[in-house]
mmCIF file of C-alpha atoms in Angstrom:
data_model
loop_
_atom_site.group_PDB
_atom_site.id
_atom_site.type_symbol
_atom_site.label_atom_id
_atom_site.label_comp_id
_atom_site.label_asym_id
_atom_site.label_seq_id
_atom_site.Cartn_x
_atom_site.Cartn_y
_atom_site.Cartn_z
ATOM 1 C CA MET A 1 -6.144 -30.286 124.502
ATOM 2 C CA ALA A 2 -9.271 -29.689 122.513
ATOM 3 C CA ASP A 3 -8.956 -25.981 123.110
ATOM 4 C CA GLU A 4 -5.366 -26.064 121.914
ATOM 5 C CA ALA A 5 -6.391 -27.978 118.793
ATOM 6 C CA ASP A 6 -9.109 -25.436 118.123
ATOM 7 C CA ASP A 7 -6.580 -22.643 118.540
ATOM 8 C CA VAL A 8 -4.214 -24.340 116.101
ATOM 9 C CA ASP A 9 -6.998 -24.786 113.551
ATOM 10 C CA THR A 10 -8.069 -21.187 113.858
ATOM 11 C CA ASN A 11 -4.488 -20.034 113.465
ATOM 12 C CA LYS A 12 -4.116 -22.150 110.363
ATOM 13 C CA GLY A 13 -7.335 -20.762 109.001
ATOM 14 C CA ASP A 14 -6.162 -17.244 109.700
ATOM 15 C CA GLU A 15 -2.866 -17.907 107.953
ATOM 16 C CA GLY A 16 -4.669 -19.414 104.973
ATOM 17 C CA SER A 17 -6.994 -16.453 104.790
ATOM 18 C CA LYS A 18 -4.159 -13.959 105.116
ATOM 19 C CA GLU A 19 -2.201 -15.330 102.160
ATOM 20 C CA PRO A 20 -4.785 -14.693 99.414
ATOM 21 C CA ARG A 21 -5.669 -11.412 101.067
ATOM 22 C CA THR A 22 -2.047 -10.273 100.793
ATOM 23 C CA ARG A 23 -1.992 -11.366 97.170
ATOM 24 C CA ASP A 24 -5.175 -9.409 96.475
ATOM 25 C CA ASP A 25 -3.730 -6.320 98.145
ATOM 26 C CA THR A 26 -0.633 -6.565 95.975
ATOM 27 C CA ALA A 27 -2.766 -6.917 92.853
ATOM 28 C CA VAL A 28 -4.931 -3.952 93.872
ATOM 29 C CA THR A 29 -1.833 -1.831 94.449
ATOM 30 C CA ALA A 30 -0.368 -2.783 91.063
ATOM 31 C CA MET A 31 -3.717 -2.148 89.375
ATOM 32 C CA GLY A 32 -3.933 1.278 91.018
ATOM 33 C CA ASN A 33 -0.496 2.204 89.700
ATOM 34 C CA ALA A 34 -1.376 0.929 86.230
ATOM 35 C CA LEU A 35 -4.670 2.846 86.294
ATOM 36 C CA GLU A 36 -2.909 6.128 87.084
ATOM 37 C CA LYS A 37 -0.524 5.542 84.192
ATOM 38 C CA LEU A 38 -3.420 4.688 81.886
ATOM 39 C CA ARG A 39 -5.074 7.969 82.800
ATOM 40 C CA ILE A 40 -1.869 9.794 81.929
ATOM 41 C CA LEU A 41 -1.884 8.034 78.546
ATOM 42 C CA GLY A 42 -5.521 9.068 78.022
ATOM 43 C CA TYR A 43 -6.898 5.585 77.507
ATOM 44 C CA GLU A 44 -10.496 6.720 77.999
ATOM 45 C CA LYS A 45 -10.543 8.707 74.750
ATOM 46 C CA GLU A 46 -9.377 5.725 72.717
ATOM 47 C CA MET A 47 -11.296 2.983 74.500
ATOM 48 C CA SER A 48 -14.562 4.927 74.705
ATOM 49 C CA LYS A 49 -14.956 4.477 70.939
ATOM 50 C CA LYS A 50 -15.643 0.787 71.490
ATOM 51 C CA LYS A 51 -19.045 -0.586 72.315
ATOM 52 C CA ASN A 52 -19.970 -1.385 75.937
ATOM 53 C CA PHE A 53 -16.877 0.305 77.313
ATOM 54 C CA VAL A 54 -16.691 0.583 81.104
ATOM 55 C CA VAL A 55 -14.196 2.823 82.883
ATOM 56 C CA PHE A 56 -11.601 0.808 84.794
ATOM 57 C CA THR A 57 -11.325 0.892 88.569
ATOM 58 C CA ASP A 58 -8.657 -0.148 91.066
ATOM 59 C CA THR A 59 -10.085 -3.686 91.135
ATOM 60 C CA SER A 60 -10.927 -4.188 87.440
ATOM 61 C CA PHE A 61 -8.145 -6.728 86.884
ATOM 62 C CA ALA A 62 -7.110 -7.274 90.489
ATOM 63 C CA LEU A 63 -10.152 -9.317 91.508
ATOM 64 C CA ALA A 64 -12.259 -11.859 89.662
ATOM 65 C CA ALA A 65 -15.333 -10.503 87.883
ATOM 66 C CA GLN A 66 -18.691 -12.190 87.429
ATOM 67 C CA ASN A 67 -18.157 -12.472 83.664
ATOM 68 C CA ALA A 68 -14.663 -13.944 83.261
ATOM 69 C CA SER A 69 -14.726 -13.885 79.445
ATOM 70 C CA ALA A 70 -15.642 -10.191 79.334
ATOM 71 C CA GLN A 71 -12.871 -9.425 81.829
ATOM 72 C CA PHE A 72 -10.295 -11.294 79.731
ATOM 73 C CA LYS A 73 -11.553 -9.542 76.588
ATOM 74 C CA SER A 74 -11.175 -6.124 78.255
ATOM 75 C CA PHE A 75 -7.648 -7.055 79.310
ATOM 76 C CA LEU A 76 -6.719 -7.998 75.727
ATOM 77 C CA GLU A 77 -8.246 -4.783 74.352
ATOM 78 C CA ILE A 78 -6.277 -2.540 76.708
ATOM 79 C CA VAL A 79 -3.107 -4.552 75.990
ATOM 80 C CA VAL A 80 -3.623 -4.127 72.232
ATOM 81 C CA TYR A 81 -4.031 -0.368 72.747
ATOM 82 C CA LEU A 82 -0.861 -0.140 74.856
ATOM 83 C CA MET A 83 1.114 -2.276 72.390
ATOM 84 C CA LYS A 84 0.051 0.082 69.620
ATOM 85 C CA VAL A 85 1.372 2.999 71.674
ATOM 86 C CA CYS A 86 4.629 1.071 72.212
ATOM 87 C CA GLU A 87 4.820 0.458 68.429
ATOM 88 C CA GLN A 88 4.808 -3.297 68.935
ATOM 89 C CA ASP A 89 3.339 -5.757 66.430
ATOM 90 C CA PHE A 90 0.645 -7.351 68.572
ATOM 91 C CA VAL A 91 -2.713 -8.175 66.978
ATOM 92 C CA VAL A 92 -5.436 -10.383 68.446
ATOM 93 C CA ASP A 93 -8.069 -11.815 66.154
ATOM 94 C CA LYS A 94 -11.575 -12.136 67.513
ATOM 95 C CA TYR A 95 -11.629 -15.802 66.462
ATOM 96 C CA ASP A 96 -8.387 -16.634 68.293
ATOM 97 C CA ASP A 97 -8.407 -19.119 71.131
ATOM 98 C CA PRO A 98 -7.524 -17.658 74.591
ATOM 99 C CA ASN A 99 -4.433 -19.867 74.706
ATOM 100 C CA THR A 100 -3.292 -18.501 71.332
ATOM 101 C CA SER A 101 -3.825 -14.908 72.470
ATOM 102 C CA VAL A 102 -1.890 -15.515 75.699
ATOM 103 C CA ASN A 103 0.986 -17.133 73.789
ATOM 104 C CA LYS A 104 1.173 -14.127 71.454
ATOM 105 C CA LEU A 105 1.226 -11.803 74.459
ATOM 106 C CA ILE A 106 3.998 -13.794 76.153
ATOM 107 C CA LEU A 107 6.143 -13.637 73.004
ATOM 108 C CA SER A 108 5.666 -9.869 72.789
ATOM 109 C CA LEU A 109 6.509 -9.475 76.488
ATOM 110 C CA LYS A 110 9.708 -11.493 76.050
ATOM 111 C CA ILE A 111 10.704 -9.245 73.161
ATOM 112 C CA MET A 112 10.074 -6.177 75.342
ATOM 113 C CA GLY A 113 12.204 -7.652 78.153
ATOM 114 C CA PHE A 114 9.532 -8.505 80.709
ATOM 115 C CA PRO A 115 10.707 -11.071 83.315
ATOM 116 C CA LEU A 116 8.129 -13.858 83.199
ATOM 117 C CA ASP A 117 8.102 -15.424 86.668
ATOM 118 C CA PHE A 118 4.604 -16.906 86.422
ATOM 119 C CA PRO A 119 2.863 -19.464 84.169
ATOM 120 C CA ALA A 120 0.764 -18.498 81.163
ATOM 121 C CA ALA A 121 -2.396 -19.712 82.901
ATOM 122 C CA LYS A 122 -2.196 -16.690 85.215
ATOM 123 C CA LEU A 123 -2.684 -14.330 82.267
ATOM 124 C CA LYS A 124 -5.485 -16.490 80.898
ATOM 125 C CA GLN A 125 -7.492 -15.865 84.090
ATOM 126 C CA GLY A 126 -7.781 -12.161 83.259
ATOM 127 C CA PHE A 127 -7.200 -11.046 86.858
ATOM 128 C CA GLY A 128 -4.640 -11.295 89.610
ATOM 129 C CA GLU A 129 -1.189 -10.094 90.459
ATOM 130 C CA ALA A 130 0.352 -11.421 87.220
ATOM 131 C CA VAL A 131 -2.169 -9.562 85.049
ATOM 132 C CA CYS A 132 -1.764 -6.294 86.980
ATOM 133 C CA SER A 133 2.045 -6.458 86.963
ATOM 134 C CA THR A 134 1.997 -7.168 83.218
ATOM 135 C CA LEU A 135 -0.335 -4.233 82.640
ATOM 136 C CA GLU A 136 1.867 -1.937 84.731
ATOM 137 C CA PHE A 137 4.974 -3.013 82.789
ATOM 138 C CA ILE A 138 3.339 -2.308 79.424
ATOM 139 C CA CYS A 139 2.137 1.079 80.741
ATOM 140 C CA ASP A 140 5.723 1.962 81.685
ATOM 141 C CA LYS A 141 6.885 1.042 78.191
ATOM 142 C CA ALA A 142 4.082 3.115 76.653
ATOM 143 C CA LEU A 143 5.009 6.148 78.768
ATOM 144 C CA ALA A 144 8.646 5.715 77.769
ATOM 145 C CA ALA A 145 7.631 5.499 74.104
ATOM 146 C CA LYS A 146 5.746 8.795 74.451
ATOM 147 C CA GLY A 147 8.708 10.410 76.192
ATOM 148 C CA PHE A 148 6.917 10.930 79.490
ATOM 149 C CA ALA A 149 9.074 11.436 82.562
ATOM 150 C CA TRP A 150 8.019 11.695 86.166
ATOM 151 C CA ALA A 151 8.871 14.986 87.837
ATOM 152 C CA LYS A 152 10.572 15.082 91.194
ATOM 153 C CA PRO A 153 8.126 15.333 94.097
ATOM 154 C CA ASN A 154 7.873 18.602 95.976
ATOM 155 C CA TYR A 155 7.567 17.966 99.691
ATOM 156 C CA PRO A 156 5.926 20.779 101.682
ATOM 157 C CA LYS A 157 7.788 22.147 104.627
ATOM 158 C CA GLU A 158 6.141 20.997 107.840
ATOM 159 C CA GLU A 159 6.047 23.372 110.735
ATOM 160 C CA TYR A 160 5.874 21.969 114.206
ATOM 161 C CA ALA A 161 2.991 23.077 116.357
ATOM 162 C CA GLU A 162 3.798 25.157 119.361
ATOM 163 C CA GLU A 163 3.344 23.432 122.661
ATOM 164 C CA ALA A 164 0.907 24.849 125.078
ATOM 165 C CA GLU A 165 1.970 25.525 128.616
ATOM 166 C CA VAL A 166 0.920 22.738 130.917
ATOM 167 C CA ASP A 167 0.052 23.296 134.505
ATOM 168 C CA GLU A 168 1.502 20.395 136.420
ATOM 169 C CA ASN A 169 -0.710 21.018 139.433
ATOM 170 C CA VAL A 170 -3.913 20.393 137.460
ATOM 171 C CA GLU A 171 -5.078 16.802 137.455
ATOM 172 C CA VAL A 172 -6.856 15.530 134.367
ATOM 173 C CA GLU A 173 -8.706 12.230 134.407
ATOM 174 C CA ALA A 174 -8.141 10.193 131.245
ATOM 175 C CA ASP A 175 -10.800 7.782 130.104
ATOM 176 C CA ASP A 176 -9.204 4.428 129.274
ATOM 177 C CA GLU A 177 -12.108 3.430 127.091
ATOM 178 C CA VAL A 178 -11.618 6.364 124.697
ATOM 179 C CA PRO A 179 -9.055 5.492 121.995
ATOM 180 C CA VAL A 180 -6.324 7.932 121.082
ATOM 181 C CA GLU A 181 -6.415 9.180 117.514
ATOM 182 C CA GLU A 182 -3.544 8.371 115.211
ATOM 183 C CA GLU A 183 -2.919 12.008 114.355
ATOM 184 C CA ASP A 184 -2.308 12.825 118.001
ATOM 185 C CA GLU A 185 0.122 9.903 118.247
ATOM 186 C CA GLU A 186 2.055 11.046 115.175
ATOM 187 C CA LEU A 187 2.167 14.587 116.460
ATOM 188 C CA TYR A 188 3.367 13.333 119.807
ATOM 189 C CA ALA A 189 6.094 11.256 118.116
ATOM 190 C CA MET A 190 7.223 14.249 116.040
ATOM 191 C CA ARG A 191 7.440 16.362 119.133
ATOM 192 C CA GLY A 192 9.531 13.719 120.836
ATOM 193 C CA LYS A 193 11.987 13.646 117.916
ATOM 194 C CA ALA A 194 12.216 17.419 117.693
ATOM 195 C CA GLU A 195 12.774 17.881 121.397
ATOM 196 C CA GLU A 196 15.177 15.158 122.431
ATOM 197 C CA ASN A 197 16.593 17.327 125.175
ATOM 198 C CA ASP A 198 13.203 17.740 126.897
ATOM 199 C CA LEU A 199 12.275 14.062 127.260
ATOM 200 C CA ASP A 200 11.532 14.361 130.949
ATOM 201 C CA GLU A 201 9.075 17.198 130.475
ATOM 202 C CA SER A 202 7.296 15.515 127.534
ATOM 203 C CA ALA A 203 6.970 12.277 129.510
ATOM 204 C CA LYS A 204 5.135 14.112 132.260
ATOM 205 C CA GLN A 205 2.550 15.522 129.849
ATOM 206 C CA ILE A 206 -0.848 13.827 129.589
ATOM 207 C CA ILE A 207 -2.260 12.967 126.147
ATOM 208 C CA LEU A 208 -5.631 14.590 125.631
ATOM 209 C CA THR A 209 -8.301 13.401 123.239
ATOM 210 C CA SER A 210 -10.678 15.545 121.234
ATOM 211 C CA VAL A 211 -13.407 12.874 120.931
ATOM 212 C CA ASP A 212 -16.443 13.194 123.130
ATOM 213 C CA PRO A 213 -16.957 9.924 125.070
ATOM 214 C CA LEU A 214 -20.722 10.211 124.743
ATOM 215 C CA LEU A 215 -20.553 10.535 120.960
ATOM 216 C CA TRP A 216 -18.137 7.612 120.824
ATOM 217 C CA LYS A 217 -20.490 5.342 122.768
ATOM 218 C CA THR A 218 -23.430 6.426 120.607
ATOM 219 C CA GLU A 219 -21.529 5.593 117.423
ATOM 220 C CA LEU A 220 -20.461 2.266 118.908
ATOM 221 C CA GLU A 221 -24.070 1.364 119.711
ATOM 222 C CA ARG A 222 -25.100 2.260 116.157
ATOM 223 C CA VAL A 223 -22.348 0.361 114.339
ATOM 224 C CA GLY A 224 -21.953 -2.569 116.750
ATOM 225 C CA PRO A 225 -24.950 -4.639 115.578
ATOM 226 C CA LYS A 226 -23.818 -4.342 111.974
ATOM 227 C CA LEU A 227 -20.421 -5.792 112.818
ATOM 228 C CA LYS A 228 -21.880 -8.961 114.297
ATOM 229 C CA ALA A 229 -21.737 -12.015 112.060
ATOM 230 C CA LYS A 230 -25.158 -13.313 111.117
ATOM 231 C CA THR A 231 -25.541 -17.057 111.297
ATOM 232 C CA LYS A 232 -28.188 -18.937 109.402
ATOM 233 C CA GLU A 233 -30.649 -21.009 111.357
ATOM 234 C CA ASP A 234 -30.225 -23.954 109.030
ATOM 235 C CA GLU A 235 -26.477 -24.205 109.553
ATOM 236 C CA GLY A 236 -25.477 -27.481 111.143
ATOM 237 C CA LYS A 237 -28.688 -29.229 110.085
ATOM 238 C CA GLU A 238 -27.788 -30.023 106.483
ATOM 239 C CA TRP A 239 -26.619 -33.572 107.260
ATOM 240 C CA HIS A 240 -30.047 -34.379 108.734
ATOM 241 C CA ALA A 241 -31.679 -33.303 105.480
ATOM 242 C CA HIS A 242 -29.197 -35.398 103.495
ATOM 243 C CA ILE A 243 -29.969 -38.483 105.581
ATOM 244 C CA GLU A 244 -33.726 -38.048 105.183
ATOM 245 C CA GLN A 245 -33.357 -37.491 101.473
ATOM 246 C CA THR A 246 -31.203 -40.623 101.200
ATOM 247 C CA LYS A 247 -33.843 -42.669 103.030
ATOM 248 C CA LYS A 248 -36.549 -41.422 100.661
ATOM 249 C CA HIS A 249 -34.458 -42.358 97.643
ATOM 250 C CA SER A 250 -33.780 -45.791 99.134
ATOM 251 C CA MET A 251 -37.504 -46.428 99.657
ATOM 252 C CA THR A 252 -38.270 -45.302 96.110
ATOM 253 C CA ILE A 253 -35.607 -47.610 94.704
ATOM 254 C CA THR A 254 -36.888 -50.541 96.778
ATOM 255 C CA GLU A 255 -40.462 -49.993 95.583
ATOM 256 C CA ASN A 256 -39.531 -49.748 91.899
ATOM 257 C CA LEU A 257 -36.827 -52.406 91.899
ATOM 258 C CA SER A 258 -39.102 -55.457 91.567
ATOM 259 C CA GLY A 259 -41.133 -54.090 88.640
ATOM 260 C CA THR A 260 -38.043 -52.771 86.896
ATOM 261 C CA THR A 261 -36.261 -56.112 87.326
ATOM 262 C CA ALA A 262 -39.180 -57.997 85.756
ATOM 263 C CA GLN A 263 -39.277 -55.585 82.825
ATOM 264 C CA LEU A 264 -35.543 -55.905 82.288
ATOM 265 C CA LYS A 265 -35.782 -59.708 82.344
ATOM 266 C CA ALA A 266 -38.608 -59.651 79.775
ATOM 267 C CA ILE A 267 -36.586 -57.349 77.547
ATOM 268 C CA THR A 268 -33.561 -59.640 77.933
ATOM 269 C CA THR A 269 -35.541 -62.712 76.857
ATOM 270 C CA GLN A 270 -37.004 -60.864 73.884
ATOM 271 C CA LEU A 271 -33.576 -59.666 72.788
ATOM 272 C CA SER A 272 -32.087 -63.161 73.109
ATOM 273 C CA GLU A 273 -34.914 -64.627 70.993
ATOM 274 C CA VAL A 274 -34.473 -61.948 68.345
ATOM 275 C CA ILE A 275 -30.717 -62.546 68.261
ATOM 276 C CA GLN A 276 -31.239 -66.294 67.898
ATOM 277 C CA ARG A 277 -33.714 -65.819 65.031
ATOM 278 C CA MET A 278 -31.307 -63.441 63.322
ATOM 279 C CA ALA A 279 -28.481 -66.003 63.615
ATOM 280 C CA GLU A 280 -30.655 -68.764 62.133
ATOM 281 C CA LYS A 281 -31.781 -66.487 59.322
ATOM 282 C CA GLU A 282 -28.188 -65.579 58.590
ATOM 283 C CA LYS A 283 -27.198 -69.262 58.368
ATOM 284 C CA HIS A 284 -30.130 -69.972 56.044
ATOM 285 C CA ILE A 285 -29.199 -67.077 53.769
ATOM 286 C CA ASN A 286 -25.567 -68.206 53.671
ATOM 287 C CA ASN A 287 -26.539 -71.776 52.736
ATOM 288 C CA GLU A 288 -29.079 -70.668 50.137
ATOM 289 C CA PHE A 289 -26.822 -68.209 48.328
ATOM 290 C CA ASP A 290 -23.546 -70.126 48.629
ATOM 291 C CA HIS A 291 -23.469 -70.990 44.899
ATOM 292 C CA LEU A 292 -24.034 -67.346 44.037
ATOM 293 C CA ARG A 293 -21.117 -66.436 46.251
ATOM 294 C CA GLN A 294 -18.875 -68.911 44.435
ATOM 295 C CA GLU A 295 -20.013 -67.580 41.059
ATOM 296 C CA TYR A 296 -19.311 -64.078 42.271
ATOM 297 C CA HIS A 297 -15.751 -65.035 43.239
ATOM 298 C CA GLN A 298 -15.178 -66.670 39.836
ATOM 299 C CA ILE A 299 -16.523 -63.656 37.982
ATOM 300 C CA LYS A 300 -14.413 -61.423 40.175
ATOM 301 C CA GLU A 301 -11.266 -63.377 39.261
ATOM 302 C CA LYS A 302 -12.164 -63.160 35.565
ATOM 303 C CA LEU A 303 -12.749 -59.448 35.951
ATOM 304 C CA GLN A 304 -9.321 -59.050 37.496
ATOM 305 C CA GLY A 305 -7.735 -60.907 34.542
ATOM 306 C CA VAL A 306 -9.630 -58.777 32.028
ATOM 307 C CA THR A 307 -8.652 -55.654 33.925
ATOM 308 C CA GLU A 308 -4.974 -56.623 33.775
ATOM 309 C CA ARG A 309 -5.198 -57.304 30.038
ATOM 310 C CA CYS A 310 -6.980 -54.004 29.588
ATOM 311 C CA LYS A 311 -4.157 -52.246 31.408
ATOM 312 C CA GLU A 312 -1.577 -53.952 29.175
ATOM 313 C CA GLY A 313 -3.567 -53.008 26.072
ATOM 314 C CA SER A 314 -3.850 -49.435 27.301
ATOM 315 C CA GLU A 315 -0.097 -49.273 27.791
ATOM 316 C CA LYS A 316 0.477 -50.602 24.263
ATOM 317 C CA VAL A 317 -2.023 -48.124 22.845
ATOM 318 C CA ASN A 318 -0.258 -45.301 24.639
ATOM 319 C CA ALA A 319 3.116 -46.428 23.265
ATOM 320 C CA MET A 320 1.729 -46.707 19.738
ATOM 321 C CA THR A 321 0.037 -43.345 20.069
ATOM 322 C CA THR A 322 3.355 -41.792 21.020
ATOM 323 C CA GLN A 323 5.069 -43.515 18.091
ATOM 324 C CA HIS A 324 2.316 -42.362 15.734
ATOM 325 C CA SER A 325 2.699 -38.786 16.875
ATOM 326 C CA ASP A 326 6.472 -38.965 16.258
ATOM 327 C CA ILE A 327 5.988 -40.411 12.767
ATOM 328 C CA THR A 328 3.346 -37.796 11.984
ATOM 329 C CA GLU A 329 5.754 -35.057 13.000
ATOM 330 C CA GLN A 330 8.485 -36.502 10.774
ATOM 331 C CA LEU A 331 6.024 -36.776 7.859
ATOM 332 C CA ARG A 332 4.989 -33.182 8.307
ATOM 333 C CA GLU A 333 8.606 -32.034 8.245
ATOM 334 C CA THR A 334 9.313 -34.142 5.111
ATOM 335 C CA LYS A 335 6.280 -32.708 3.325
ATOM 336 C CA SER A 336 7.303 -29.195 4.165
ATOM 337 C CA ASP A 337 10.809 -29.843 2.748
ATOM 338 C CA MET A 338 9.390 -31.361 -0.462
ATOM 339 C CA ASP A 339 6.966 -28.497 -0.903
ATOM 340 C CA SER A 340 9.722 -25.949 -0.520
ATOM 341 C CA LYS A 341 11.955 -27.762 -3.056
ATOM 342 C CA GLY A 342 9.071 -28.236 -5.542
ATOM 343 C CA SER A 343 8.128 -24.596 -5.312
ATOM 344 C CA LYS A 344 11.730 -23.677 -6.034
ATOM 345 C CA MET A 345 11.839 -26.012 -9.094
ATOM 346 C CA THR A 346 8.601 -24.738 -10.642
ATOM 347 C CA ASP A 347 9.300 -21.133 -9.908
ATOM 348 C CA THR A 348 9.822 -19.198 -13.268
ATOM 349 C CA SER A 349 10.388 -15.861 -11.711
ATOM 350 C CA PRO A 350 14.199 -16.015 -12.267
ATOM 351 C CA LEU A 351 13.680 -16.634 -16.018
ATOM 352 C CA VAL A 352 11.257 -13.776 -16.204
ATOM 353 C CA GLN A 353 13.758 -11.566 -14.476
ATOM 354 C CA ILE A 354 16.525 -12.675 -16.887
ATOM 355 C CA LYS A 355 14.316 -11.957 -19.906
ATOM 356 C CA ALA A 356 13.444 -8.572 -18.554
ATOM 357 C CA ALA A 357 17.128 -7.871 -17.973
ATOM 358 C CA LEU A 358 17.943 -8.926 -21.583
ATOM 359 C CA GLN A 359 15.254 -6.652 -22.963
ATOM 360 C CA THR A 360 16.639 -3.833 -20.897
ATOM 361 C CA LEU A 361 20.144 -4.545 -22.215
ATOM 362 C CA LYS A 362 18.861 -4.567 -25.808
ATOM 363 C CA VAL A 363 17.161 -1.246 -25.348
ATOM 364 C CA GLU A 364 20.265 0.206 -23.784
ATOM 365 C CA ILE A 365 22.404 -1.208 -26.655
ATOM 366 C CA LYS A 366 20.125 0.443 -29.220
ATOM 367 C CA ASN A 367 20.353 3.694 -27.362
ATOM 368 C CA PHE A 368 24.120 3.439 -27.215
ATOM 369 C CA GLU A 369 24.289 2.611 -30.982
ATOM 370 C CA LEU A 370 22.060 5.547 -31.774
ATOM 371 C CA ARG A 371 24.188 7.840 -29.696
ATOM 372 C CA ILE A 372 27.332 6.421 -31.333
ATOM 373 C CA GLY A 373 25.835 7.081 -34.795
ATOM 374 C CA VAL A 374 24.890 10.598 -33.837
ATOM 375 C CA VAL A 375 28.335 11.243 -32.437
ATOM 376 C CA GLY A 376 29.993 9.732 -35.572
ATOM 377 C CA HIS A 377 27.822 11.843 -37.832
ATOM 378 C CA THR A 378 28.643 14.921 -35.846
ATOM 379 C CA LEU A 379 32.343 14.058 -36.032
ATOM 380 C CA LEU A 380 32.231 13.564 -39.820
ATOM 381 C CA GLN A 381 30.375 16.796 -40.215
ATOM 382 C CA SER A 382 32.944 18.629 -38.149
ATOM 383 C CA LYS A 383 35.768 17.042 -40.148
ATOM 384 C CA ALA A 384 34.101 18.060 -43.388
ATOM 385 C CA LYS A 385 33.797 21.587 -42.151
ATOM 386 C CA GLN A 386 37.428 21.559 -41.133
ATOM 387 C CA LYS A 387 38.476 20.304 -44.589
ATOM 388 C CA ALA A 388 36.395 22.933 -46.278
ATOM 389 C CA ALA A 389 37.897 25.600 -44.122
ATOM 390 C CA HIS A 390 41.358 24.199 -44.741
ATOM 391 C CA GLY A 391 40.742 24.188 -48.517
ATOM 392 C CA LYS A 392 39.831 27.821 -48.437
ATOM 393 C CA ARG A 393 42.939 28.634 -46.488
ATOM 394 C CA SER A 394 45.071 26.649 -48.974
ATOM 395 C CA ASN A 395 43.578 28.495 -51.914
ATOM 396 C CA GLU A 396 44.291 31.752 -50.288
ATOM 397 C CA ALA A 397 47.801 30.610 -49.511
ATOM 398 C CA SER A 398 48.406 29.537 -53.103
ATOM 399 C CA SER A 399 47.360 32.884 -54.305
ATOM 400 C CA VAL A 400 49.638 34.581 -51.869
ATOM 401 C CA ASP A 401 52.522 32.070 -51.747
ATOM 402 C CA PRO A 402 53.238 30.248 -54.961
ATOM 403 C CA GLU A 403 55.686 28.006 -53.241
ATOM 404 C CA TYR A 404 52.901 26.350 -51.166
ATOM 405 C CA ASP A 405 52.693 22.617 -51.837
ATOM 406 C CA ASN A 406 49.230 20.935 -51.786
ATOM 407 C CA SER A 407 50.803 17.658 -50.945
ATOM 408 C CA ASP A 408 51.023 18.873 -47.394
ATOM 409 C CA ASP A 409 47.239 18.675 -47.078
ATOM 410 C CA ASP A 410 47.341 15.060 -48.097
ATOM 411 C CA LEU A 411 49.770 14.402 -45.367
ATOM 412 C CA ASP A 412 47.321 15.821 -42.933
#
């Protein structure tokens, strides 16, 4: 039964050890794929500009590093570079908290269409399957943004090896201890598939090995000691050391307990005495200054009354100040109106203008009268000339025509 229990425990331990190992293998595989894509993107040229840059490996973000903060920082830096290639708005400030940076990254991943099937704490670790899968997804988006496309693989044509003629009469002794190489097994399987009709003949053939048994044993003797698990001599004896150490501590405590207890009691008595003296002193001070306390309360009440009256007075002063400003504004407007009207009443400029206009009219009248006189004089002179000329013509007519009557000139 004990053996069965041990077997069950070992099986459980193996299962427990296999689970994280499988997870690590998955993370390493994803990191390897992401690393190949990063090399295609030429991340080394861009990231080498930064200080303390280290080239990534297949386990950079697949396994935990000694410096977790540096690993998380490297992860954020490569993500920022890839987001820039993808033309995504993702910026991480150096003063940001890791939780803030992870939340920003998750929002950007949701926008890009990444299926989040793990908690945010996985990304905060800076390593693991979640980190590697996220990195691989962003690399795919970056390659798509650059227009990169994978070419179809070219598979080489495999030619089957020709079988050598086997002599059935020859007996060959096979060493059971010598393992068969995997390449021979694959070749044997390929031959079996290619020659399905000759199964009987292939079954009769004996598999030969190309490894020398002597060399194999020599290599086994060389590597065997290194494969053995080394056990420490102190394993299994730790509980004895713990018990002895506990006994020593117990003896030390027992030795120092009596002295420490006495000291603590003395300190307790001193503190109680000090507290009692302080209480008595406090009572004495309260009794001695009780009248001052009452006076203080009375003065405080008076101060409150004065403060209220001061507030009321301040409010009245503010109201009166506002009223005074309004009245002052009205007075200013009234003064301005009176000044404008007074200036209009005492202004003699219109009279001066009227006098100037009258003088101008007088001058113009004189000019017109002078011109009228000149014109009248000219008219009289012209009439006189006409009469003189007419008189001459009448005299000439009288000398020529005796029947001419001078009374006609008077009619003119």
